[in-house]
């Protein structure tokens, strides 16, 4: 396998890990005002991601850095053409991080809770808008420069993609909260997961099945990913109805992985298709030199297992369910 393909796969893995882990963080933030009855509930909800949320964001940083180093043409075109949406995502992530750090230090945390909510909802929606445009294609000229406007990116299919990722993350967050909490909060999270399930299944599958464009190069893998996403969503719903929180989260995780992996399968061998196929960026014309890719491969081979082992250990340490104060002490 050529190194350009290897790094395309590695970047896909990084983005998949980001949406898998940060996805339930976003969902928890979106659900905060709807599941919490009082400050005690809000503290438990925030604590459910407290030890891991900043580690989950590292996947985004590494994915961006790997894209810059392995496919600089892709990075340059993407971050110039998608500048405003990506800037809004960055602002939302900053607001969200500040809110999580400071809500416990403030005498009035409600303002920070609103920042946490909007800082979670915004990226969950805008990442879907961005990836919908990336996979379907955008207007690029012969120099691989974006020639559209902000409104070009806000097309109906992209908005459908944003709604799909928002619902997917929110549902993922609901099953995560059901897994991590007890009592009335767990029951509320389970009800939210059941309520969100029908809309999530319909919208996510509509998004995947209406991508359009040329037939994917890896057509068998694409349809396998679509089928796995559907099975994951249905399995999460069935497990939630039976009160099997662990299986529900596992099935939801499978669905998230299948959706993101499917988008990258659909994208290959392009990294940013153009409406005029002659101007598309591919794994070949957007890649760094072979020497750069070789050095990066050695670095990744050494340090990636260490990072994965550390993060797995973190989740193992904080695996127990969280409990709030008894109902009579609220």
Coordinates of C-alpha atoms in Angstrom, one line a residue:
X1 CA 0.0 0.0 0.0
X2 CA 1.4 3.4 -0.9
X3 CA 2.1 5.9 1.9
X4 CA -0.4 8.4 0.5
X5 CA -3.1 5.7 1.0
X6 CA -1.8 4.8 4.4
X7 CA -2.1 8.4 5.6
X8 CA -5.5 8.8 4.1
X9 CA -6.6 5.8 6.1
X10 CA -4.8 7.1 9.3
X11 CA -6.5 10.5 8.9
X12 CA -9.9 8.7 8.5
X13 CA -9.1 6.8 11.7
X14 CA -8.3 10.0 13.6
X15 CA -11.6 11.6 12.5
X16 CA -13.5 8.5 13.3
X17 CA -12.0 8.4 16.8
X18 CA -12.8 12.1 17.2
X19 CA -16.5 11.7 16.3
X20 CA -16.8 8.5 18.4
X21 CA -15.5 10.1 21.6
X22 CA -16.2 13.8 21.2
X23 CA -19.6 12.9 19.7
X24 CA -21.0 11.8 23.1
X25 CA -19.4 14.9 24.6
X26 CA -21.4 17.1 22.2
X27 CA -24.5 15.1 22.9
X28 CA -24.1 15.5 26.7
X29 CA -23.8 19.3 26.2
X30 CA -26.9 19.4 23.9
X31 CA -29.0 17.4 26.4
X32 CA -27.9 19.3 29.5
X33 CA -30.8 21.8 29.7
X34 CA -33.4 19.1 28.8
X35 CA -32.4 16.3 31.3
X36 CA -31.4 18.3 34.4
X37 CA -34.1 19.3 36.9
X38 CA -31.7 21.2 39.2
X39 CA -28.1 22.1 39.8
X40 CA -27.4 18.6 41.3
X41 CA -28.4 17.0 38.0
X42 CA -26.4 19.4 36.0
X43 CA -23.3 18.7 38.1
X44 CA -23.7 15.0 37.5
X45 CA -24.1 15.5 33.8
X46 CA -21.0 17.6 33.5
X47 CA -19.0 15.2 35.7
X48 CA -19.9 12.4 33.3
X49 CA -17.5 13.8 30.7
X50 CA -15.3 15.8 33.1
X51 CA -12.3 13.5 33.2
X52 CA -12.2 12.8 29.4
X53 CA -13.6 15.7 27.3
X54 CA -10.3 17.5 26.9
X55 CA -8.5 14.3 26.0
X56 CA -11.2 13.6 23.3
X57 CA -10.4 16.9 21.7
X58 CA -6.8 15.8 21.1
X59 CA -8.1 13.6 18.3
X60 CA -9.2 16.8 16.4
X61 CA -5.8 18.4 16.9
X62 CA -3.9 15.3 15.7
X63 CA -6.3 14.9 12.7
X64 CA -5.7 18.6 11.7
X65 CA -1.9 18.3 12.2
X66 CA -1.7 15.0 10.2
X67 CA -3.7 16.6 7.4
X68 CA -1.4 19.6 7.3
X69 CA 1.7 17.4 7.2
X70 CA 0.5 14.6 5.0
X71 CA -1.7 16.5 2.5
X72 CA -0.8 20.2 2.7
X73 CA -2.8 21.1 -0.5
X74 CA -5.9 19.6 1.1
X75 CA -5.3 21.5 4.3
X76 CA -4.7 24.8 2.5
X77 CA -7.7 24.6 0.3
X78 CA -10.0 23.3 3.1
X79 CA -9.0 25.9 5.6
X80 CA -9.2 28.8 3.2
X81 CA -12.5 27.8 1.5
X82 CA -14.2 26.7 4.7
X83 CA -12.6 29.5 6.8
X84 CA -15.8 31.0 8.3
X85 CA -17.5 27.7 9.3
X86 CA -14.3 26.4 10.8
X87 CA -13.7 29.6 12.6
X88 CA -17.2 29.4 14.1
X89 CA -16.5 25.8 15.2
X90 CA -13.2 27.0 16.8
X91 CA -15.1 29.8 18.7
X92 CA -17.7 27.3 19.9
X93 CA -15.1 24.8 21.1
X94 CA -13.3 27.6 23.0
X95 CA -16.6 28.7 24.6
X96 CA -17.4 25.1 25.5
X97 CA -14.0 24.5 27.1
X98 CA -14.0 27.6 29.1
X99 CA -17.6 26.8 30.3
X100 CA -16.5 23.3 31.5
X101 CA -13.5 24.7 33.3
X102 CA -15.2 27.7 35.0
X103 CA -18.8 26.6 35.8
X104 CA -17.6 25.0 39.1
X105 CA -15.8 28.2 40.0
X106 CA -18.7 30.5 39.5
X107 CA -21.4 31.4 41.9
X108 CA -23.9 31.5 39.0
X109 CA -23.1 28.6 36.6
X110 CA -26.2 29.0 34.4
X111 CA -24.4 31.3 32.0
X112 CA -21.6 28.8 31.6
X113 CA -24.2 26.1 31.0
X114 CA -25.6 28.0 28.1
X115 CA -22.1 28.4 26.7
X116 CA -21.7 24.6 27.1
X117 CA -25.0 24.0 25.3
X118 CA -24.3 26.2 22.3
X119 CA -20.6 25.2 22.3
X120 CA -21.7 21.6 21.8
X121 CA -24.6 22.1 19.5
X122 CA -22.7 24.4 17.1
X123 CA -19.8 22.0 16.3
X124 CA -22.1 18.9 16.2
X125 CA -24.1 20.7 13.4
X126 CA -21.3 22.5 11.6
X127 CA -19.0 19.4 11.3
X128 CA -21.8 17.7 9.4
X129 CA -22.2 20.7 7.1
X130 CA -18.5 20.6 6.4
X131 CA -18.2 16.9 5.8
X132 CA -21.3 16.9 3.5
X133 CA -19.6 19.5 1.3
X134 CA -16.3 17.7 1.4
X135 CA -17.7 14.4 0.3
X136 CA -20.1 15.7 -2.3
X137 CA -17.7 18.2 -3.8
X138 CA -17.2 22.0 -3.9
X139 CA -16.3 24.5 -6.7
X140 CA -12.5 24.5 -7.2
X141 CA -10.5 26.2 -9.9
X142 CA -7.5 24.8 -11.7
X143 CA -5.2 26.0 -8.9
X144 CA -7.3 24.1 -6.4
X145 CA -8.7 27.3 -4.8
X146 CA -12.2 27.5 -3.6
X147 CA -14.4 29.7 -5.8
X148 CA -17.7 29.6 -3.9
X149 CA -19.1 31.6 -1.1
X150 CA -20.4 30.8 2.4
X151 CA -23.9 30.3 0.9
X152 CA -22.5 27.7 -1.5
X153 CA -21.6 25.6 1.6
X154 CA -25.1 26.1 3.1
X155 CA -26.8 24.1 0.4
X156 CA -29.8 21.7 1.3
X157 CA -27.7 18.6 1.3
X158 CA -25.1 20.1 3.6
X159 CA -27.8 21.3 6.0
X160 CA -29.2 17.7 6.0
X161 CA -25.6 16.5 6.8
X162 CA -25.5 19.0 9.7
X163 CA -28.8 17.8 11.1
X164 CA -27.7 14.1 10.7
X165 CA -24.5 14.7 12.7
X166 CA -26.4 16.7 15.3
X167 CA -28.9 14.0 15.9
X168 CA -26.3 11.3 15.8
X169 CA -24.2 13.0 18.4
X170 CA -27.2 13.8 20.6
X171 CA -28.4 10.2 20.5
X172 CA -24.9 9.0 21.2
X173 CA -24.7 11.3 24.2
X174 CA -28.1 10.1 25.5
X175 CA -27.0 6.4 25.6
X176 CA -23.7 7.5 27.1
X177 CA -25.5 9.3 29.9
X178 CA -27.8 6.3 30.5
X179 CA -24.6 4.2 30.8
X180 CA -22.8 6.6 33.2
X181 CA -25.6 7.6 35.6
X182 CA -28.2 6.0 37.9
X183 CA -31.7 6.7 39.1
X184 CA -34.0 9.3 37.7
X185 CA -31.2 10.8 35.5
X186 CA -30.5 7.5 33.9
X187 CA -34.2 7.0 33.2
X188 CA -34.4 10.5 31.7
X189 CA -31.4 9.8 29.4
X190 CA -33.0 6.5 28.3
X191 CA -36.2 8.3 27.5
X192 CA -34.3 10.8 25.5
X193 CA -32.5 8.1 23.6
X194 CA -35.8 6.4 22.7
X195 CA -37.4 9.7 21.6
X196 CA -34.4 10.6 19.4
X197 CA -34.1 7.2 17.8
X198 CA -36.7 7.4 15.0
X199 CA -35.6 10.9 13.8
X200 CA -31.9 9.9 14.0
X201 CA -32.4 6.7 12.0
X202 CA -34.4 8.5 9.3
X203 CA -32.2 11.6 8.9
X204 CA -28.9 9.7 9.1
X205 CA -29.9 7.2 6.5
X206 CA -31.4 9.9 4.3
X207 CA -28.1 11.7 4.4
X208 CA -26.1 8.6 3.5
X209 CA -28.4 7.5 0.7
X210 CA -28.6 10.9 -1.0
X211 CA -24.9 11.8 -1.3
X212 CA -25.1 11.4 -5.0
X213 CA -22.2 12.0 -7.4
X214 CA -20.1 9.3 -9.1
X215 CA -20.1 5.7 -8.0
X216 CA -17.6 5.2 -5.2
X217 CA -14.4 3.4 -6.1
X218 CA -14.8 1.1 -3.1
X219 CA -18.5 0.5 -3.7
X220 CA -18.7 -2.7 -1.7
X221 CA -17.1 -1.1 1.4
X222 CA -19.4 1.9 1.0
X223 CA -22.6 -0.2 1.1
X224 CA -21.2 -2.3 3.9
X225 CA -20.7 0.9 5.9
X226 CA -24.2 2.1 5.2
X227 CA -25.7 -1.3 6.3
X228 CA -23.5 -1.3 9.4
X229 CA -24.7 2.3 10.3
X230 CA -28.3 1.2 10.0
X231 CA -27.8 -1.9 12.1
X232 CA -25.9 0.1 14.7
X233 CA -28.7 2.6 15.0
X234 CA -31.4 -0.1 15.2
X235 CA -29.3 -2.1 17.7
X236 CA -28.9 0.9 19.9
X237 CA -32.6 1.5 19.9
X238 CA -33.5 -2.1 20.7
X239 CA -30.9 -2.3 23.5
X240 CA -32.2 0.9 25.0
X241 CA -35.7 -0.4 25.0
X242 CA -34.5 -3.4 26.9
X243 CA -32.5 -1.4 29.4
X244 CA -29.2 -2.8 28.2
X245 CA -27.1 0.3 28.5
X246 CA -23.7 -1.2 27.7
X247 CA -25.0 -2.8 24.5
X248 CA -26.8 0.3 23.5
X249 CA -23.7 2.4 23.8
X250 CA -21.7 -0.2 21.9
X251 CA -24.2 -0.3 19.0
X252 CA -24.3 3.5 19.0
X253 CA -20.5 3.6 18.8
X254 CA -20.7 1.1 15.8
X255 CA -23.1 3.5 14.1
X256 CA -20.9 6.5 14.5
X257 CA -17.8 4.6 13.3
X258 CA -19.7 3.3 10.3
X259 CA -21.0 6.7 9.3
X260 CA -17.7 8.5 9.5
X261 CA -15.8 5.6 7.9
X262 CA -18.4 5.4 5.2
X263 CA -17.8 9.1 4.3
X264 CA -14.1 8.5 3.9
X265 CA -14.7 5.4 1.9
X266 CA -17.0 7.4 -0.4
X267 CA -14.4 10.1 -0.6
X268 CA -11.4 8.0 -1.7
X269 CA -9.2 8.5 -3.8
X270 CA -10.2 12.1 -3.6
X271 CA -9.5 14.2 -0.5
X272 CA -11.5 17.2 -1.7
X273 CA -13.5 16.6 -4.9
X274 CA -14.3 19.5 -7.2
X275 CA -17.5 20.0 -9.1
X276 CA -15.3 19.8 -12.2
X277 CA -13.5 16.4 -11.6
X278 CA -10.4 17.7 -13.4
X279 CA -9.8 20.1 -10.5
X280 CA -10.2 17.6 -7.7
X281 CA -7.6 17.1 -5.0
X282 CA -6.6 13.5 -4.6
X283 CA -4.4 11.5 -2.4
X284 CA -1.7 11.8 -5.1
X285 CA -1.8 15.5 -6.1
X286 CA -2.4 16.8 -2.6
X287 CA 0.3 14.7 -0.8
X288 CA 3.6 15.7 0.8
X289 CA 6.9 14.3 -0.4
X290 CA 7.6 10.6 0.1
X291 CA 10.4 11.5 2.6
X292 CA 8.0 13.5 4.8
X293 CA 5.4 10.7 4.7
X294 CA 8.1 8.1 5.7
X295 CA 9.2 10.2 8.7
X296 CA 5.6 10.7 9.8
X297 CA 4.9 7.0 9.5
X298 CA 7.7 6.1 11.9
X299 CA 6.6 8.7 14.4
X300 CA 3.0 7.5 14.2
X301 CA 4.1 3.9 14.6
X302 CA 6.0 4.7 17.8
X303 CA 3.7 7.1 19.6
X304 CA 0.1 6.1 18.5
X305 CA 0.0 2.9 20.6
X306 CA 1.2 4.9 23.6
X307 CA -1.6 7.5 23.2
X308 CA -4.2 4.8 22.7
X309 CA -3.1 2.9 25.8
X310 CA -3.1 6.0 27.9
X311 CA -6.6 7.0 26.8
X312 CA -7.9 3.4 27.2
X313 CA -6.5 3.5 30.8
X314 CA -8.3 6.8 31.5
X315 CA -11.7 5.4 30.5
X316 CA -11.1 2.3 32.5
X317 CA -10.3 4.3 35.7
X318 CA -13.4 6.4 35.3
X319 CA -15.7 3.6 34.2
X320 CA -18.1 3.6 37.2
X321 CA -21.5 5.1 37.1
X322 CA -22.1 8.5 38.7
X323 CA -24.8 9.1 41.3
X324 CA -26.4 12.3 42.5
X325 CA -27.7 13.2 45.9
X326 CA -30.8 11.5 47.1
X327 CA -34.1 13.0 45.9
X328 CA -35.0 14.3 49.4
X329 CA -31.7 16.3 49.7
X330 CA -32.2 18.3 46.5

